[in-house]
């Protein structure tokens, strides 16, 4: 797990790792910001709730495209400069959203948010290997990706709380100010991270009779696993609130408690999986998929929503860091991470869409079974195909 221009004995730069972790928290909170503000924004800008939902769909799709595009077009730029530019763009996007007086302006701001999300995530997810010695890469990657779980537990609820007494524009403005503060923090803590042009050029793949690692069979397997497990998760999780209300007869208090416990379990799962996956990611992903399958299958059968959501959170919380570490072990590099980010975002949209069709066409309980089925399929692919086709396992 080495990276261009970085020695394996590099002194650990934990302030930089923590700054990047705050960055992932900020971009995920910004991405999910409209979730708790949708009705208020729709009313203020004169559009339907369904149309306002494009504020969530559009950034995800843009992020899926921008991640690989930026990985290619900025490969010669210093990664420090790239991350700073993307955080500045996020600040502009959030502030533009705060002052938007029409829906087209708001949607344009959200498209800029998508560019920042895709690019920052693609570069940040695998940057731990450039900031700490090899033995600490698993812990650094867990810390960086913990920003995702913490955003779900604290970021989105906090933004919704702010909007409840100060309005949705204040929530957007607060995220813009946070992005500006983080821009300064990243500028202070991040060391120079040279791009391709400053590094010795590797022997061309064509002269070795091999394809680049990011075009290899191992990465293909990891991307397939990403689509399966992420689409399965969001097929079910997107509709977890109506499931709890309609099937488990949960009131607002129980729903809130269940989702809070889910988020806290996700943070724990992220760090536990990161410690284990740094050594061998394949069996870790199998265990995570099994936990998710058990939880989603058990919910319609035996209830116990609090227990099952904790199990679900433990499972899904470790998925991102495990897949990212697997990509690094397979030699996917930045381009592999960028493709992973693209697949991840497409899978979110695909899973939510497919889940909606199951809910409308079958039942709210059936969507949990669909999620469980895809989790089981993930475990099978990782355990059988992964054994013969992937490296680092």
XYZ file of N, CA, C and O in Angstrom, residues 9-89:
324
model
N 7.955 5.231 5.421
C 8.330 5.678 6.761
C 7.865 7.092 7.062
O 8.299 7.707 8.021
N 7.008 7.614 6.220
C 6.516 8.979 6.407
C 5.995 9.186 7.822
O 5.253 8.363 8.342
N 6.378 10.301 8.432
C 5.881 10.623 9.768
C 4.374 10.839 9.715
O 3.848 11.486 8.829
N 3.677 10.277 10.680
C 2.216 10.384 10.707
C 1.787 11.841 10.875
O 2.310 12.567 11.722
N 0.858 12.253 10.066
C 0.326 13.617 10.130
C -1.139 13.526 10.573
O -2.056 13.682 9.764
N -1.352 13.267 11.842
C -2.709 13.054 12.339
C -3.567 14.315 12.289
O -4.781 14.205 12.067
N -3.025 15.535 12.500
C -3.877 16.719 12.306
C -4.467 16.799 10.896
O -5.625 17.185 10.722
N -3.669 16.403 9.888
C -4.184 16.400 8.520
C -5.267 15.343 8.353
O -6.290 15.576 7.693
N -5.055 14.162 8.959
C -6.070 13.107 8.893
C -7.378 13.595 9.506
O -8.467 13.406 8.934
N -7.295 14.233 10.664
C -8.508 14.730 11.332
C -9.182 15.824 10.508
O -10.419 15.887 10.438
N -8.390 16.672 9.876
C -8.964 17.725 9.033
C -9.725 17.129 7.862
O -10.821 17.587 7.519
N -9.166 16.101 7.235
C -9.845 15.451 6.111
C -11.109 14.760 6.603
O -12.135 14.735 5.906
N -11.077 14.204 7.822
C -12.272 13.580 8.399
C -13.384 14.605 8.584
O -14.560 14.331 8.296
N -13.010 15.792 9.049
C -14.009 16.865 9.154
C -14.523 17.226 7.764
O -15.687 17.585 7.582
N -13.655 17.105 6.767
C -14.074 17.365 5.388
C -15.124 16.378 4.917
O -16.117 16.766 4.299
N -14.930 15.064 5.189
C -15.947 14.099 4.779
C -17.250 14.334 5.536
O -18.332 14.175 4.974
N -17.141 14.720 6.814
C -18.345 15.079 7.569
C -19.078 16.239 6.899
O -20.304 16.222 6.752
N -18.331 17.228 6.477
C -18.927 18.433 5.900
C -19.577 18.154 4.555
O -20.689 18.632 4.282
N -18.931 17.368 3.703
C -19.520 17.125 2.383
C -20.751 16.221 2.486
O -21.732 16.426 1.768
N -20.724 15.234 3.401
C -21.888 14.355 3.538
C -23.052 15.108 4.167
O -24.209 14.958 3.748
N -22.778 15.933 5.174
C -23.847 16.744 5.759
C -24.436 17.682 4.713
O -25.655 17.851 4.630
N -23.580 18.276 3.880
C -24.063 19.165 2.824
C -24.910 18.404 1.806
O -25.946 18.898 1.352
N -24.465 17.197 1.465
C -25.224 16.395 0.508
C -26.614 16.057 1.034
O -27.604 16.124 0.315
N -26.698 15.712 2.328
C -27.955 15.266 2.914
C -28.788 16.407 3.480
O -29.881 16.178 3.997
N -28.295 17.618 3.389
C -28.940 18.779 4.012
C -30.424 18.920 3.682
O -31.239 19.190 4.570
N -30.844 18.733 2.428
C -32.269 18.941 2.119
C -33.211 17.915 2.745
O -34.435 18.139 2.767
N -32.679 16.795 3.259
C -33.559 15.733 3.760
C -34.529 16.266 4.804
O -35.740 16.030 4.746
N -34.009 16.975 5.806
C -34.873 17.497 6.860
C -35.476 18.850 6.551
O -36.245 19.389 7.365
N -35.132 19.440 5.391
C -35.576 20.795 5.062
C -36.459 20.840 3.821
O -36.857 21.926 3.382
N -36.783 19.672 3.275
C -37.404 19.598 1.953
C -38.703 20.389 1.867
O -38.901 21.189 0.943
N -39.588 20.170 2.824
C -40.896 20.826 2.769
C -40.769 22.343 2.848
O -41.434 23.078 2.109
N -39.905 22.810 3.732
C -39.722 24.260 3.894
C -39.147 24.889 2.632
O -39.584 25.970 2.197
N -38.160 24.236 2.025
C -37.550 24.768 0.807
C -38.559 24.771 -0.335
O -38.666 25.758 -1.085
N -39.313 23.678 -0.469
C -40.310 23.594 -1.538
C -41.330 24.707 -1.410
O -41.704 25.350 -2.409
N -41.786 24.964 -0.190
C -42.766 26.023 0.025
C -42.187 27.395 -0.284
O -42.830 28.230 -0.934
N -40.957 27.641 0.164
C -40.350 28.957 -0.030
C -40.054 29.241 -1.498
O -40.165 30.392 -1.951
N -39.684 28.213 -2.262
C -39.291 28.417 -3.656
C -40.411 28.090 -4.635
O -40.220 28.146 -5.853
N -41.572 27.702 -4.130
C -42.747 27.516 -4.974
C -42.719 26.305 -5.865
O -43.151 26.375 -7.028
N -42.206 25.171 -5.357
C -42.218 23.934 -6.129
C -42.828 22.822 -5.284
O -42.992 22.966 -4.073
N -43.182 21.722 -5.943
C -43.747 20.590 -5.224
C -42.656 19.848 -4.461
O -41.464 20.004 -4.748
N -43.063 19.029 -3.503
C -42.092 18.242 -2.752
C -41.326 17.290 -3.678
O -40.127 17.064 -3.503
N -42.037 16.732 -4.660
C -41.386 15.826 -5.595
C -40.316 16.524 -6.414
O -39.220 15.996 -6.613
N -40.619 17.725 -6.874
C -39.627 18.493 -7.631
C -38.461 18.894 -6.742
O -37.300 18.835 -7.153
N -38.761 19.263 -5.521
C -37.700 19.632 -4.578
C -36.769 18.461 -4.305
O -35.592 18.651 -3.990
N -37.276 17.235 -4.452
C -36.450 16.060 -4.234
C -35.270 15.966 -5.181
O -34.299 15.243 -4.908
N -35.323 16.692 -6.304
C -34.181 16.721 -7.219
C -32.940 17.311 -6.555
O -31.824 17.094 -7.018
N -33.124 18.050 -5.471
C -31.979 18.588 -4.735
C -31.132 17.474 -4.142
O -29.962 17.685 -3.811
N -31.711 16.289 -3.961
C -30.961 15.128 -3.494
C -30.464 14.267 -4.651
O -29.328 13.798 -4.650
N -31.313 14.075 -5.649
C -30.964 13.199 -6.768
C -29.830 13.778 -7.609
O -28.856 13.081 -7.945
N -29.951 15.053 -7.964
C -28.983 15.674 -8.880
C -27.547 15.657 -8.348
O -26.626 15.269 -9.078
N -27.293 16.062 -7.095
C -25.906 16.028 -6.625
C -25.302 14.627 -6.623
O -24.113 14.455 -6.924
N -26.111 13.618 -6.306
C -25.600 12.255 -6.304
C -25.149 11.809 -7.677
O -24.079 11.198 -7.835
N -25.956 12.127 -8.688
C -25.591 11.736 -10.051
C -24.379 12.523 -10.545
O -23.497 11.971 -11.209
N -24.330 13.809 -10.211
C -23.175 14.624 -10.603
C -21.907 14.112 -9.917
O -20.833 14.033 -10.526
N -22.024 13.744 -8.644
C -20.872 13.220 -7.909
C -20.353 11.941 -8.545
O -19.143 11.721 -8.626
N -21.273 11.090 -9.013
C -20.875 9.831 -9.636
C -20.045 10.071 -10.897
O -19.117 9.311 -11.201
N -20.362 11.133 -11.635
C -19.630 11.457 -12.862
C -18.357 12.232 -12.550
O -17.285 11.975 -13.122
N -18.448 13.179 -11.629
C -17.309 14.065 -11.373
C -16.139 13.340 -10.726
O -14.977 13.735 -10.929
N -16.397 12.280 -9.959
C -15.298 11.587 -9.277
C -14.273 11.048 -10.271
O -13.080 11.414 -10.192
N -14.653 10.201 -11.240
C -13.636 9.721 -12.186
C -13.122 10.807 -13.123
O -11.944 10.797 -13.507
N -13.987 11.745 -13.512
C -13.548 12.811 -14.424
C -12.463 13.659 -13.769
O -11.422 13.961 -14.380
N -12.675 14.042 -12.509
C -11.681 14.855 -11.815
C -10.409 14.057 -11.528
O -9.306 14.613 -11.534
N -10.557 12.764 -11.267
C -9.370 11.941 -11.033
C -8.457 11.931 -12.253
O -7.227 11.897 -12.126
N -9.053 11.974 -13.444
C -8.269 11.963 -14.682
C -7.735 13.353 -15.005
O -6.544 13.532 -15.273
N -8.610 14.357 -14.945
C -8.224 15.696 -15.410
C -7.302 16.425 -14.441
O -6.585 17.343 -14.856
N -7.296 16.056 -13.173
C -6.443 16.759 -12.199
C -5.307 15.882 -11.692
O -4.691 16.202 -10.673
N -4.991 14.808 -12.411
C -4.027 13.841 -11.892
C -2.634 14.437 -11.709
O -1.835 13.926 -10.919
N -2.309 15.507 -12.427
C -0.982 16.113 -12.302
C -0.945 17.243 -11.275
O 0.125 17.798 -11.014
N -2.075 17.584 -10.711
C -2.114 18.666 -9.732
C -1.794 18.147 -8.333
O -2.098 17.000 -7.993
N -1.203 19.015 -7.532
C -0.980 18.699 -6.127
C -2.341 18.439 -5.474
O -3.279 19.222 -5.616
N -2.447 17.307 -4.758
C -3.732 16.940 -4.151
C -4.148 17.931 -3.066
O -5.343 18.103 -2.810
N -3.199 18.564 -2.430
C -3.534 19.602 -1.449
C -4.294 20.728 -2.129
O -5.344 21.178 -1.643
N -3.786 21.185 -3.272
C -4.458 22.260 -4.021
C -5.847 21.833 -4.474
O -6.812 22.598 -4.384
N -5.958 20.586 -4.941
C -7.253 20.088 -5.426
C -8.280 20.040 -4.306
O -9.429 20.466 -4.472
N -7.884 19.512 -3.138
C -8.818 19.416 -2.016
C -9.242 20.808 -1.530
O -10.411 21.024 -1.179
N -8.308 21.737 -1.508
C -8.653 23.101 -1.099
C -9.649 23.722 -2.080
O -10.620 24.387 -1.674
N -9.427 23.517 -3.373
C -10.340 24.075 -4.379
C -11.739 23.477 -4.244
O -12.748 24.183 -4.357
N -11.810 22.174 -4.003
C -13.109 21.518 -3.882
C -13.850 21.966 -2.617
O -15.082 22.111 -2.622
N -13.119 22.206 -1.532
C -13.771 22.705 -0.322
C -14.237 24.145 -0.521
O -15.313 24.534 -0.036
N -13.470 24.944 -1.247
C -13.910 26.307 -1.568
C -15.179 26.276 -2.410
O -16.109 27.070 -2.200
N -15.235 25.338 -3.364
C -16.430 25.191 -4.191
C -17.636 24.805 -3.343
O -18.745 25.308 -3.562
